PDB file of C-alpha atoms in Angstrom:
ATOM      1  CA  MET D   1      -0.773  -7.973 -65.768  1.00 90.00           C
ATOM      2  CA  ALA D   2      -2.192  -5.285 -63.517  1.00 98.00           C
ATOM      3  CA  THR D   3      -3.320  -1.855 -64.423  1.00 98.00           C
ATOM      4  CA  TYR D   4      -3.182   0.408 -61.665  1.00 98.00           C
ATOM      5  CA  CYS D   5      -4.253   4.399 -61.325  1.00 98.00           C
ATOM      6  CA  ILE D   6      -2.209   6.588 -58.945  1.00 99.00           C
ATOM      7  CA  GLY D   7      -3.948  10.409 -57.827  1.00 98.00           C
ATOM      8  CA  ASP D   8      -2.186  13.484 -57.603  1.00 98.00           C
ATOM      9  CA  ILE D   9       1.279  13.213 -56.519  1.00 98.00           C
ATOM     10  CA  HIS D  10       2.388  16.785 -56.772  1.00 98.00           C
ATOM     11  CA  GLY D  11       6.014  16.003 -56.074  1.00 98.00           C
ATOM     12  CA  CYS D  12       5.475  13.531 -52.939  1.00 98.00           C
ATOM     13  CA  CYS D  13       7.767  11.526 -54.343  1.00 98.00           C
ATOM     14  CA  ASP D  14       8.303   9.902 -50.681  1.00 98.00           C
ATOM     15  CA  GLU D  15       4.832   8.546 -50.957  1.00 98.00           C
ATOM     16  CA  PHE D  16       4.753   7.274 -54.418  1.00 98.00           C
ATOM     17  CA  LEU D  17       7.943   4.702 -53.893  1.00 98.00           C
ATOM     18  CA  LYS D  18       5.983   3.578 -50.983  1.00 98.00           C
ATOM     19  CA  MET D  19       3.119   3.078 -53.116  1.00 98.00           C
ATOM     20  CA  LEU D  20       5.101   1.287 -55.922  1.00 98.00           C
ATOM     21  CA  ASP D  21       6.139  -1.379 -53.023  1.00 98.00           C
ATOM     22  CA  LEU D  22       2.588  -1.344 -51.295  1.00 98.00           C
ATOM     23  CA  ILE D  23       1.074  -2.646 -54.619  1.00 98.00           C
ATOM     24  CA  LYS D  24       4.561  -5.055 -55.617  1.00 98.00           C
ATOM     25  CA  PHE D  25       4.467  -2.515 -58.925  1.00 98.00           C
ATOM     26  CA  ASP D  26       6.088  -4.805 -61.351  1.00 98.00           C
ATOM     27  CA  ASP D  27       7.384  -2.094 -64.465  1.00 96.00           C
ATOM     28  CA  LYS D  28       7.895  -5.353 -66.828  1.00 96.00           C
ATOM     29  CA  SER D  29       4.572  -6.517 -65.998  1.00 97.00           C
ATOM     30  CA  ASP D  30       2.156  -4.220 -64.915  1.00 98.00           C
ATOM     31  CA  GLU D  31       0.651  -0.874 -66.261  1.00 98.00           C
ATOM     32  CA  LEU D  32       0.589   2.837 -64.284  1.00 98.00           C
ATOM     33  CA  LEU D  33      -1.360   5.232 -65.004  1.00 98.00           C
ATOM     34  CA  LEU D  34      -1.125   8.706 -63.282  1.00 99.00           C
ATOM     35  CA  THR D  35      -3.682  10.876 -63.150  1.00 98.00           C
ATOM     36  CA  GLY D  36      -1.631  14.699 -63.802  1.00 98.00           C
ATOM     37  CA  ASP D  37      -0.180  17.132 -61.155  1.00 98.00           C
ATOM     38  CA  LEU D  38       2.639  15.429 -60.829  1.00 98.00           C
ATOM     39  CA  ILE D  39       4.318  18.080 -59.610  1.00 98.00           C
ATOM     40  CA  GLY D  40       3.365  21.714 -57.765  1.00 97.00           C
ATOM     41  CA  ARG D  41       3.374  22.625 -54.415  1.00 96.00           C
ATOM     42  CA  GLY D  42       5.014  19.578 -53.100  1.00 96.00           C
ATOM     43  CA  PRO D  43       8.235  18.713 -51.705  1.00 96.00           C
ATOM     44  CA  TYR D  44      10.140  16.840 -54.552  1.00 97.00           C
ATOM     45  CA  PRO D  45       9.369  18.029 -57.881  1.00 98.00           C
ATOM     46  CA  VAL D  46      12.870  16.913 -59.486  1.00 98.00           C
ATOM     47  CA  GLU D  47      13.039  13.870 -57.901  1.00 98.00           C
ATOM     48  CA  THR D  48       9.449  12.748 -58.722  1.00 98.00           C
ATOM     49  CA  MET D  49       9.864  13.747 -62.506  1.00 98.00           C
ATOM     50  CA  ARG D  50      13.603  11.772 -62.642  1.00 98.00           C
ATOM     51  CA  GLU D  51      11.297   8.363 -61.085  1.00 98.00           C
ATOM     52  CA  ILE D  52       8.256   8.521 -63.134  1.00 98.00           C
ATOM     53  CA  MET D  53      10.401   8.882 -66.279  1.00 98.00           C
ATOM     54  CA  SER D  54      12.620   6.335 -65.249  1.00 98.00           C
ATOM     55  CA  LEU D  55      10.012   3.908 -65.619  1.00 97.00           C
ATOM     56  CA  GLY D  56       9.450   3.903 -69.201  1.00 96.00           C
ATOM     57  CA  LYS D  57       6.605   3.332 -71.315  1.00 96.00           C
ATOM     58  CA  CYS D  58       4.880   1.216 -68.608  1.00 98.00           C
ATOM     59  CA  VAL D  59       3.803   4.170 -67.231  1.00 98.00           C
ATOM     60  CA  LYS D  60       1.049   6.947 -68.857  1.00 98.00           C
ATOM     61  CA  THR D  61      -0.030  10.278 -67.541  1.00 98.00           C
ATOM     62  CA  VAL D  62      -2.463  13.350 -68.255  1.00 98.00           C
ATOM     63  CA  LEU D  63      -1.402  17.069 -67.910  1.00 98.00           C
ATOM     64  CA  GLY D  64      -2.699  18.596 -64.805  1.00 98.00           C
ATOM     65  CA  ASN D  65      -3.430  21.480 -64.250  1.00 98.00           C
ATOM     66  CA  HIS D  66       0.226  22.423 -62.075  1.00 98.00           C
ATOM     67  CA  ASP D  67       1.998  20.762 -65.099  1.00 98.00           C
ATOM     68  CA  ILE D  68       1.141  23.127 -67.285  1.00 98.00           C
ATOM     69  CA  ASN D  69       1.583  26.037 -65.250  1.00 97.00           C
ATOM     70  CA  PHE D  70       5.122  24.476 -65.372  1.00 98.00           C
ATOM     71  CA  LEU D  71       5.397  24.840 -69.396  1.00 98.00           C
ATOM     72  CA  ALA D  72       4.050  28.505 -69.203  1.00 98.00           C
ATOM     73  CA  LEU D  73       6.792  28.924 -66.129  1.00 98.00           C
ATOM     74  CA  HIS D  74       9.525  27.910 -68.294  1.00 98.00           C
ATOM     75  CA  TYR D  75       8.774  29.940 -71.420  1.00 98.00           C
ATOM     76  CA  GLY D  76       8.766  32.719 -69.329  1.00 97.00           C
ATOM     77  CA  ILE D  77       4.929  33.960 -69.877  1.00 97.00           C
ATOM     78  CA  VAL D  78       4.106  33.445 -65.849  1.00 96.00           C
ATOM     79  CA  LYS D  79       6.585  34.116 -62.652  1.00 95.00           C
ATOM     80  CA  ALA D  80       7.141  31.457 -60.320  1.00 93.00           C
ATOM     81  CA  ARG D  81       5.168  31.881 -57.124  1.00 94.00           C
ATOM     82  CA  PRO D  82       7.222  30.226 -53.811  1.00 94.00           C
ATOM     83  CA  LYS D  83       3.973  28.107 -53.150  1.00 94.00           C
ATOM     84  CA  ASP D  84       4.586  26.329 -56.246  1.00 95.00           C
ATOM     85  CA  ASN D  85       7.735  24.741 -55.686  1.00 96.00           C
ATOM     86  CA  LEU D  86       9.101  24.827 -59.375  1.00 96.00           C
ATOM     87  CA  GLU D  87      11.381  26.902 -59.350  1.00 96.00           C
ATOM     88  CA  VAL D  88      14.012  23.891 -58.309  1.00 96.00           C
ATOM     89  CA  LEU D  89      13.039  22.342 -61.558  1.00 97.00           C
ATOM     90  CA  LEU D  90      14.019  25.499 -63.634  1.00 96.00           C
ATOM     91  CA  ASN D  91      17.119  25.491 -62.205  1.00 96.00           C
ATOM     92  CA  SER D  92      17.474  21.213 -62.595  1.00 97.00           C
ATOM     93  CA  PRO D  93      19.709  19.696 -65.700  1.00 98.00           C
ATOM     94  CA  LEU D  94      16.641  17.788 -66.173  1.00 98.00           C
ATOM     95  CA  ARG D  95      14.509  21.010 -67.058  1.00 98.00           C
ATOM     96  CA  GLU D  96      14.372  20.275 -70.975  1.00 98.00           C
ATOM     97  CA  THR D  97      13.929  16.516 -70.480  1.00 98.00           C
ATOM     98  CA  ILE D  98      10.629  17.357 -68.239  1.00 98.00           C
ATOM     99  CA  VAL D  99       9.551  19.954 -70.644  1.00 98.00           C
ATOM    100  CA  ASN D 100       9.521  17.645 -73.281  1.00 98.00           C
ATOM    101  CA  TYR D 101       8.012  15.314 -71.378  1.00 98.00           C
ATOM    102  CA  PHE D 102       4.873  17.223 -70.396  1.00 98.00           C
ATOM    103  CA  LEU D 103       4.774  18.521 -74.146  1.00 98.00           C
ATOM    104  CA  LYS D 104       4.268  14.888 -75.070  1.00 97.00           C
ATOM    105  CA  THR D 105       1.656  14.084 -72.418  1.00 98.00           C
ATOM    106  CA  PRO D 106      -1.941  14.457 -73.403  1.00 98.00           C
ATOM    107  CA  LEU D 107      -4.940  15.955 -72.150  1.00 98.00           C
ATOM    108  CA  LEU D 108      -6.995  12.492 -72.668  1.00 98.00           C
ATOM    109  CA  TYR D 109      -5.435   8.723 -72.181  1.00 98.00           C
ATOM    110  CA  ILE D 110      -7.994   6.248 -73.568  1.00 97.00           C
ATOM    111  CA  HIS D 111      -6.671   2.475 -73.226  1.00 97.00           C
ATOM    112  CA  LYS D 112      -6.029   0.697 -75.993  1.00 95.00           C
ATOM    113  CA  GLN D 113      -7.330  -2.391 -74.671  1.00 95.00           C
ATOM    114  CA  LYS D 114      -9.570  -1.929 -71.777  1.00 95.00           C
ATOM    115  CA  PRO D 115     -12.703   0.041 -71.426  1.00 94.00           C
ATOM    116  CA  LEU D 116     -10.585   2.645 -69.291  1.00 96.00           C
ATOM    117  CA  VAL D 117     -10.590   6.351 -69.883  1.00 96.00           C
ATOM    118  CA  MET D 118      -8.333   8.814 -67.836  1.00 98.00           C
ATOM    119  CA  ALA D 119      -8.444  12.662 -67.500  1.00 98.00           C
ATOM    120  CA  HIS D 120      -6.838  15.321 -64.847  1.00 98.00           C
ATOM    121  CA  ALA D 121     -10.029  17.013 -63.711  1.00 98.00           C
ATOM    122  CA  GLY D 122     -12.254  14.810 -65.857  1.00 97.00           C
ATOM    123  CA  ILE D 123     -14.807  15.254 -68.837  1.00 95.00           C
ATOM    124  CA  TYR D 124     -17.182  17.349 -70.103  1.00 95.00           C
ATOM    125  CA  PRO D 125     -20.689  16.555 -69.035  1.00 92.00           C
ATOM    126  CA  LEU D 126     -22.140  16.902 -72.615  1.00 91.00           C
ATOM    127  CA  TRP D 127     -19.422  15.621 -74.662  1.00 92.00           C
ATOM    128  CA  SER D 128     -19.187  11.801 -75.849  1.00 89.00           C
ATOM    129  CA  ILE D 129     -15.955  10.114 -75.460  1.00 90.00           C
ATOM    130  CA  LYS D 130     -15.512  10.658 -79.174  1.00 91.00           C
ATOM    131  CA  THR D 131     -15.772  14.655 -78.510  1.00 93.00           C
ATOM    132  CA  ALA D 132     -13.697  14.650 -75.741  1.00 95.00           C
ATOM    133  CA  LYS D 133     -11.000  12.456 -77.441  1.00 96.00           C
ATOM    134  CA  LYS D 134     -11.302  15.151 -80.502  1.00 97.00           C
ATOM    135  CA  GLU D 135     -11.372  18.245 -78.088  1.00 97.00           C
ATOM    136  CA  ALA D 136      -8.191  17.133 -76.523  1.00 98.00           C
ATOM    137  CA  LYS D 137      -6.233  16.069 -80.318  1.00 98.00           C
ATOM    138  CA  ALA D 138      -6.882  19.863 -81.294  1.00 97.00           C
ATOM    139  CA  VAL D 139      -5.201  20.962 -78.046  1.00 98.00           C
ATOM    140  CA  GLU D 140      -1.684  17.889 -78.264  1.00 97.00           C
ATOM    141  CA  LYS D 141      -1.507  19.384 -81.917  1.00 97.00           C
ATOM    142  CA  VAL D 142      -1.037  23.052 -80.596  1.00 97.00           C
ATOM    143  CA  PHE D 143       1.284  21.985 -77.909  1.00 97.00           C
ATOM    144  CA  ALA D 144       3.437  20.377 -80.670  1.00 97.00           C
ATOM    145  CA  ASN D 145       3.498  23.611 -82.545  1.00 97.00           C
ATOM    146  CA  PRO D 146       6.608  25.557 -80.829  1.00 96.00           C
ATOM    147  CA  LEU D 147       4.799  29.149 -82.573  1.00 96.00           C
ATOM    148  CA  GLN D 148       0.966  28.014 -81.577  1.00 97.00           C
ATOM    149  CA  ARG D 149       2.142  26.739 -78.307  1.00 97.00           C
ATOM    150  CA  ILE D 150       3.595  30.202 -77.189  1.00 97.00           C
ATOM    151  CA  VAL D 151      -0.087  31.656 -78.370  1.00 97.00           C
ATOM    152  CA  LEU D 152      -1.776  28.961 -76.213  1.00 97.00           C
ATOM    153  CA  LEU D 153      -0.013  29.484 -73.008  1.00 98.00           C
ATOM    154  CA  ARG D 154       0.169  33.329 -73.102  1.00 97.00           C
ATOM    155  CA  ASN D 155      -3.810  33.383 -73.582  1.00 97.00           C
ATOM    156  CA  MET D 156      -4.669  30.491 -71.114  1.00 96.00           C
ATOM    157  CA  TYR D 157      -5.552  32.539 -68.309  1.00 95.00           C
ATOM    158  CA  ASN D 158      -9.115  33.008 -68.426  1.00 95.00           C
ATOM    159  CA  GLU D 159     -11.912  31.519 -67.865  1.00 95.00           C
ATOM    160  CA  ALA D 160     -14.034  31.930 -70.838  1.00 96.00           C
ATOM    161  CA  PRO D 161     -16.064  30.332 -72.360  1.00 97.00           C
ATOM    162  CA  LEU D 162     -17.810  29.260 -70.078  1.00 96.00           C
ATOM    163  CA  THR D 163     -20.071  26.569 -71.983  1.00 96.00           C
ATOM    164  CA  TYR D 164     -19.261  24.409 -75.107  1.00 95.00           C
ATOM    165  CA  SER D 165     -19.593  25.236 -78.544  1.00 93.00           C
ATOM    166  CA  ALA D 166     -18.986  23.396 -81.446  1.00 91.00           C
ATOM    167  CA  ALA D 167     -18.455  27.078 -83.322  1.00 93.00           C
ATOM    168  CA  ASN D 168     -15.583  27.649 -81.204  1.00 94.00           C
ATOM    169  CA  ASP D 169     -12.265  27.487 -83.377  1.00 94.00           C
ATOM    170  CA  GLY D 170      -8.453  28.815 -82.067  1.00 96.00           C
ATOM    171  CA  ILE D 171      -7.993  30.262 -78.861  1.00 97.00           C
ATOM    172  CA  LEU D 172     -11.771  29.752 -77.270  1.00 97.00           C
ATOM    173  CA  ARG D 173     -11.394  26.327 -78.615  1.00 97.00           C
ATOM    174  CA  TRP D 174      -8.002  25.198 -76.894  1.00 98.00           C
ATOM    175  CA  ARG D 175      -8.924  27.050 -73.587  1.00 98.00           C
ATOM    176  CA  PHE D 176     -12.118  25.283 -73.469  1.00 98.00           C
ATOM    177  CA  ALA D 177     -10.649  22.082 -73.189  1.00 98.00           C
ATOM    178  CA  ILE D 178      -7.558  23.066 -70.913  1.00 98.00           C
ATOM    179  CA  ASN D 179     -10.096  24.935 -68.877  1.00 97.00           C
ATOM    180  CA  THR D 180     -12.360  21.419 -68.944  1.00 97.00           C
ATOM    181  CA  PHE D 181      -9.398  18.423 -68.560  1.00 98.00           C
ATOM    182  CA  THR D 182      -7.198  19.865 -65.725  1.00 98.00           C
ATOM    183  CA  ARG D 183      -9.771  22.461 -63.618  1.00 97.00           C
ATOM    184  CA  MET D 184     -13.520  21.748 -63.929  1.00 96.00           C
ATOM    185  CA  ARG D 185     -14.699  20.381 -61.090  1.00 95.00           C
ATOM    186  CA  LEU D 186     -18.672  22.111 -60.211  1.00 95.00           C
ATOM    187  CA  CYS D 187     -21.499  22.949 -63.066  1.00 94.00           C
ATOM    188  CA  TYR D 188     -24.439  24.350 -63.593  1.00 94.00           C
ATOM    189  CA  PHE D 189     -27.410  21.846 -65.033  1.00 90.00           C
ATOM    190  CA  ASP D 190     -27.356  23.444 -68.260  1.00 91.00           C
ATOM    191  CA  GLY D 191     -23.487  22.441 -68.493  1.00 91.00           C
ATOM    192  CA  SER D 192     -21.899  25.989 -67.699  1.00 95.00           C
ATOM    193  CA  MET D 193     -18.738  25.986 -65.891  1.00 95.00           C
ATOM    194  CA  ASP D 194     -18.143  27.243 -62.468  1.00 94.00           C
ATOM    195  CA  TYR D 195     -14.439  28.095 -61.176  1.00 90.00           C
ATOM    196  CA  LYS D 196     -15.364  30.478 -57.965  1.00 87.00           C
ATOM    197  CA  ASN D 197     -15.678  27.582 -55.620  1.00 84.00           C
ATOM    198  CA  ASN D 198     -13.054  25.102 -56.111  1.00 71.00           C
ATOM    199  CA  ALA D 199     -12.248  24.248 -53.079  1.00 68.00           C
ATOM    200  CA  VAL D 200     -15.837  23.354 -51.798  1.00 74.00           C
ATOM    201  CA  SER D 201     -17.455  20.167 -51.298  1.00 78.00           C
ATOM    202  CA  PRO D 202     -20.848  19.905 -53.594  1.00 82.00           C
ATOM    203  CA  GLU D 203     -22.695  19.706 -50.849  1.00 82.00           C
ATOM    204  CA  GLU D 204     -22.024  23.239 -49.927  1.00 84.00           C
ATOM    205  CA  VAL D 205     -22.676  24.910 -53.209  1.00 85.00           C
ATOM    206  CA  ALA D 206     -26.165  22.511 -54.082  1.00 86.00           C
ATOM    207  CA  LYS D 207     -28.426  25.414 -53.124  1.00 87.00           C
ATOM    208  CA  ASP D 208     -26.560  27.465 -55.621  1.00 88.00           C
ATOM    209  CA  GLY D 209     -27.553  24.548 -58.206  1.00 90.00           C
ATOM    210  CA  LEU D 210     -24.212  24.147 -58.985  1.00 93.00           C
ATOM    211  CA  ALA D 211     -23.351  19.883 -59.123  1.00 92.00           C
ATOM    212  CA  PRO D 212     -20.200  17.989 -59.498  1.00 94.00           C
ATOM    213  CA  TRP D 213     -19.559  17.096 -63.439  1.00 94.00           C
ATOM    214  CA  PHE D 214     -19.710  13.405 -63.004  1.00 93.00           C
ATOM    215  CA  SER D 215     -23.006  13.545 -61.824  1.00 89.00           C
ATOM    216  CA  LEU D 216     -24.234  14.537 -65.385  1.00 87.00           C
ATOM    217  CA  SER D 217     -22.269  12.754 -66.980  1.00 76.00           C
ATOM    218  CA  ALA D 218     -23.309   9.045 -67.228  1.00 63.00           C
ATOM    219  CA  PRO D 219     -25.652   9.622 -70.430  1.00 58.00           C
ATOM    220  CA  LEU D 220     -23.108  10.852 -72.897  1.00 59.00           C
ATOM    221  CA  LEU D 221     -20.177   9.335 -71.421  1.00 67.00           C
ATOM    222  CA  PHE D 222     -21.453   5.693 -71.012  1.00 65.00           C
ATOM    223  CA  LYS D 223     -24.021   5.404 -73.664  1.00 64.00           C
ATOM    224  CA  LYS D 224     -22.218   2.750 -76.019  1.00 63.00           C
ATOM    225  CA  LYS D 225     -19.891   1.460 -73.873  1.00 70.00           C
ATOM    226  CA  GLN D 226     -18.893   0.774 -70.336  1.00 83.00           C
ATOM    227  CA  TYR D 227     -16.257   3.063 -69.374  1.00 90.00           C
ATOM    228  CA  LYS D 228     -14.462   3.137 -66.065  1.00 94.00           C
ATOM    229  CA  LEU D 229     -12.974   6.906 -66.033  1.00 95.00           C
ATOM    230  CA  VAL D 230     -10.650   8.127 -63.578  1.00 97.00           C
ATOM    231  CA  PHE D 231      -9.761  11.417 -62.471  1.00 98.00           C
ATOM    232  CA  GLY D 232      -7.707  13.798 -59.753  1.00 98.00           C
ATOM    233  CA  HIS D 233      -7.737  17.133 -59.588  1.00 97.00           C
ATOM    234  CA  TRP D 234     -10.571  17.372 -56.726  1.00 96.00           C
ATOM    235  CA  ALA D 235      -8.594  17.109 -53.388  1.00 95.00           C
ATOM    236  CA  ALA D 236     -11.855  17.831 -51.731  1.00 92.00           C
ATOM    237  CA  LEU D 237     -13.728  15.154 -52.052  1.00 94.00           C
ATOM    238  CA  ASN D 238     -11.334  13.046 -50.568  1.00 94.00           C
ATOM    239  CA  GLY D 239     -12.394   9.884 -53.334  1.00 96.00           C
ATOM    240  CA  ASN D 240     -15.747  10.395 -52.878  1.00 94.00           C
ATOM    241  CA  CYS D 241     -17.538   9.818 -56.097  1.00 92.00           C
ATOM    242  CA  HIS D 242     -20.024   7.086 -56.488  1.00 88.00           C
ATOM    243  CA  GLU D 243     -20.773   7.198 -59.574  1.00 90.00           C
ATOM    244  CA  PRO D 244     -20.706   3.317 -60.497  1.00 89.00           C
ATOM    245  CA  HIS D 245     -18.588   3.978 -63.709  1.00 91.00           C
ATOM    246  CA  ILE D 246     -16.172   6.861 -61.947  1.00 94.00           C
ATOM    247  CA  ARG D 247     -12.905   6.933 -59.790  1.00 97.00           C
ATOM    248  CA  ALA D 248     -11.367   9.517 -58.169  1.00 97.00           C
ATOM    249  CA  LEU D 249      -8.668   9.755 -57.210  1.00 98.00           C
ATOM    250  CA  ASP D 250      -6.851  12.797 -55.506  1.00 98.00           C
ATOM    251  CA  THR D 251      -7.072  12.378 -51.816  1.00 97.00           C
ATOM    252  CA  GLY D 252      -5.204  15.348 -50.837  1.00 96.00           C
ATOM    253  CA  CYS D 253      -1.703  13.597 -50.150  1.00 97.00           C
ATOM    254  CA  VAL D 254       0.414  17.489 -50.285  1.00 97.00           C
ATOM    255  CA  TRP D 255      -2.322  18.956 -48.314  1.00 95.00           C
ATOM    256  CA  GLY D 256      -1.169  16.253 -45.509  1.00 95.00           C
ATOM    257  CA  ASN D 257      -4.097  13.353 -46.192  1.00 96.00           C
ATOM    258  CA  ARG D 258      -2.910  10.234 -48.240  1.00 97.00           C
ATOM    259  CA  LEU D 259      -1.609   9.102 -51.483  1.00 98.00           C
ATOM    260  CA  CYS D 260      -4.574   6.562 -53.426  1.00 98.00           C
ATOM    261  CA  ALA D 261      -4.303   4.524 -56.340  1.00 98.00           C
ATOM    262  CA  TRP D 262      -6.677   1.885 -57.805  1.00 98.00           C
ATOM    263  CA  ARG D 263      -6.310  -1.540 -59.808  1.00 98.00           C
ATOM    264  CA  TYR D 264      -8.355  -1.642 -62.558  1.00 98.00           C
ATOM    265  CA  GLU D 265      -9.101  -5.338 -62.958  1.00 97.00           C
ATOM    266  CA  ASP D 266     -10.454  -6.032 -58.889  1.00 98.00           C
ATOM    267  CA  ASP D 267     -11.213  -2.768 -58.409  1.00 97.00           C
ATOM    268  CA  THR D 268      -9.566  -2.261 -54.997  1.00 98.00           C
ATOM    269  CA  PHE D 269      -7.923   0.833 -53.200  1.00 98.00           C
ATOM    270  CA  PHE D 270      -4.581   1.425 -51.965  1.00 98.00           C
ATOM    271  CA  TYR D 271      -3.365   4.201 -49.589  1.00 98.00           C
ATOM    272  CA  VAL D 272      -0.080   5.694 -48.462  1.00 98.00           C
ATOM    273  CA  LYS D 273      -0.017   8.320 -45.667  1.00 97.00           C
ATOM    274  CA  SER D 274       1.279  11.606 -46.569  1.00 97.00           C
ATOM    275  CA  ALA D 275       4.281  12.490 -44.740  1.00 91.00           C
ATOM    276  CA  GLY D 276       2.416  15.930 -44.082  1.00 80.00           C
ATOM    277  CA  TYR D 277       2.551  19.033 -46.296  1.00 62.00           C
ATOM    278  CA  ALA D 278      -0.318  20.830 -45.529  1.00 51.00           C
ATOM    279  CA  ASP D 279       1.897  23.912 -44.574  1.00 50.00           C
ATOM    280  CA  ILE D 280       3.735  24.095 -48.284  1.00 44.00           C
TER     281      ILE D 280
END
């Protein structure tokens, strides 16, 4: 049995299916972990979700920012933007099924047998795995409550707070967790987040005192157990993360680059070239 992790699909269904063929994925014996952003910007969101859901329990995924945006769109909190290509999901007979799928999708996945952890954007560098699990569960509990989820989705589009405080509760706590797990890229050395430089490489902002979250994470995340942590979200990295216990898997398929998969057992990477969607 092999465990494969695949980076952000973004509705690139053709490349996703080619990747399953390339890795010879067996849904009877293998596991498939997806880093989130299953939809958004890409050409085939309905087909992508249909294929993923058809694979059943062998697939585990986490919520990405585009997936959560679709929930806000479904509930009428935001308006559809043509560039996101999500209106087709609103008009699909699978709409409710897809909404329910995302409502049951966690922000953080921790493998039960293997020291393997997955989050869409990563884990806040001043958190331990234990704290990350607690904060993810708090948001997942809110999404399970029909009234609370609407309140959260309405108040989600804000960057504050930029640093974590255990004293925060309610919206501030939930929003920080969502921003961390689905939007984080760069941090200052005191742990405050930066959301202004979200499309640049780490080298471009080092002079401003910013660093990738993962370069600050090792002391707490890997103190007690040598987890492997996989994340997506940051296409500008093109998979370049040199931390020994962290794998970056978003290689910009929807932007015309390629789709990436990683096999846990032997640390092997696989790539499928994008059909080319850079103008979407």
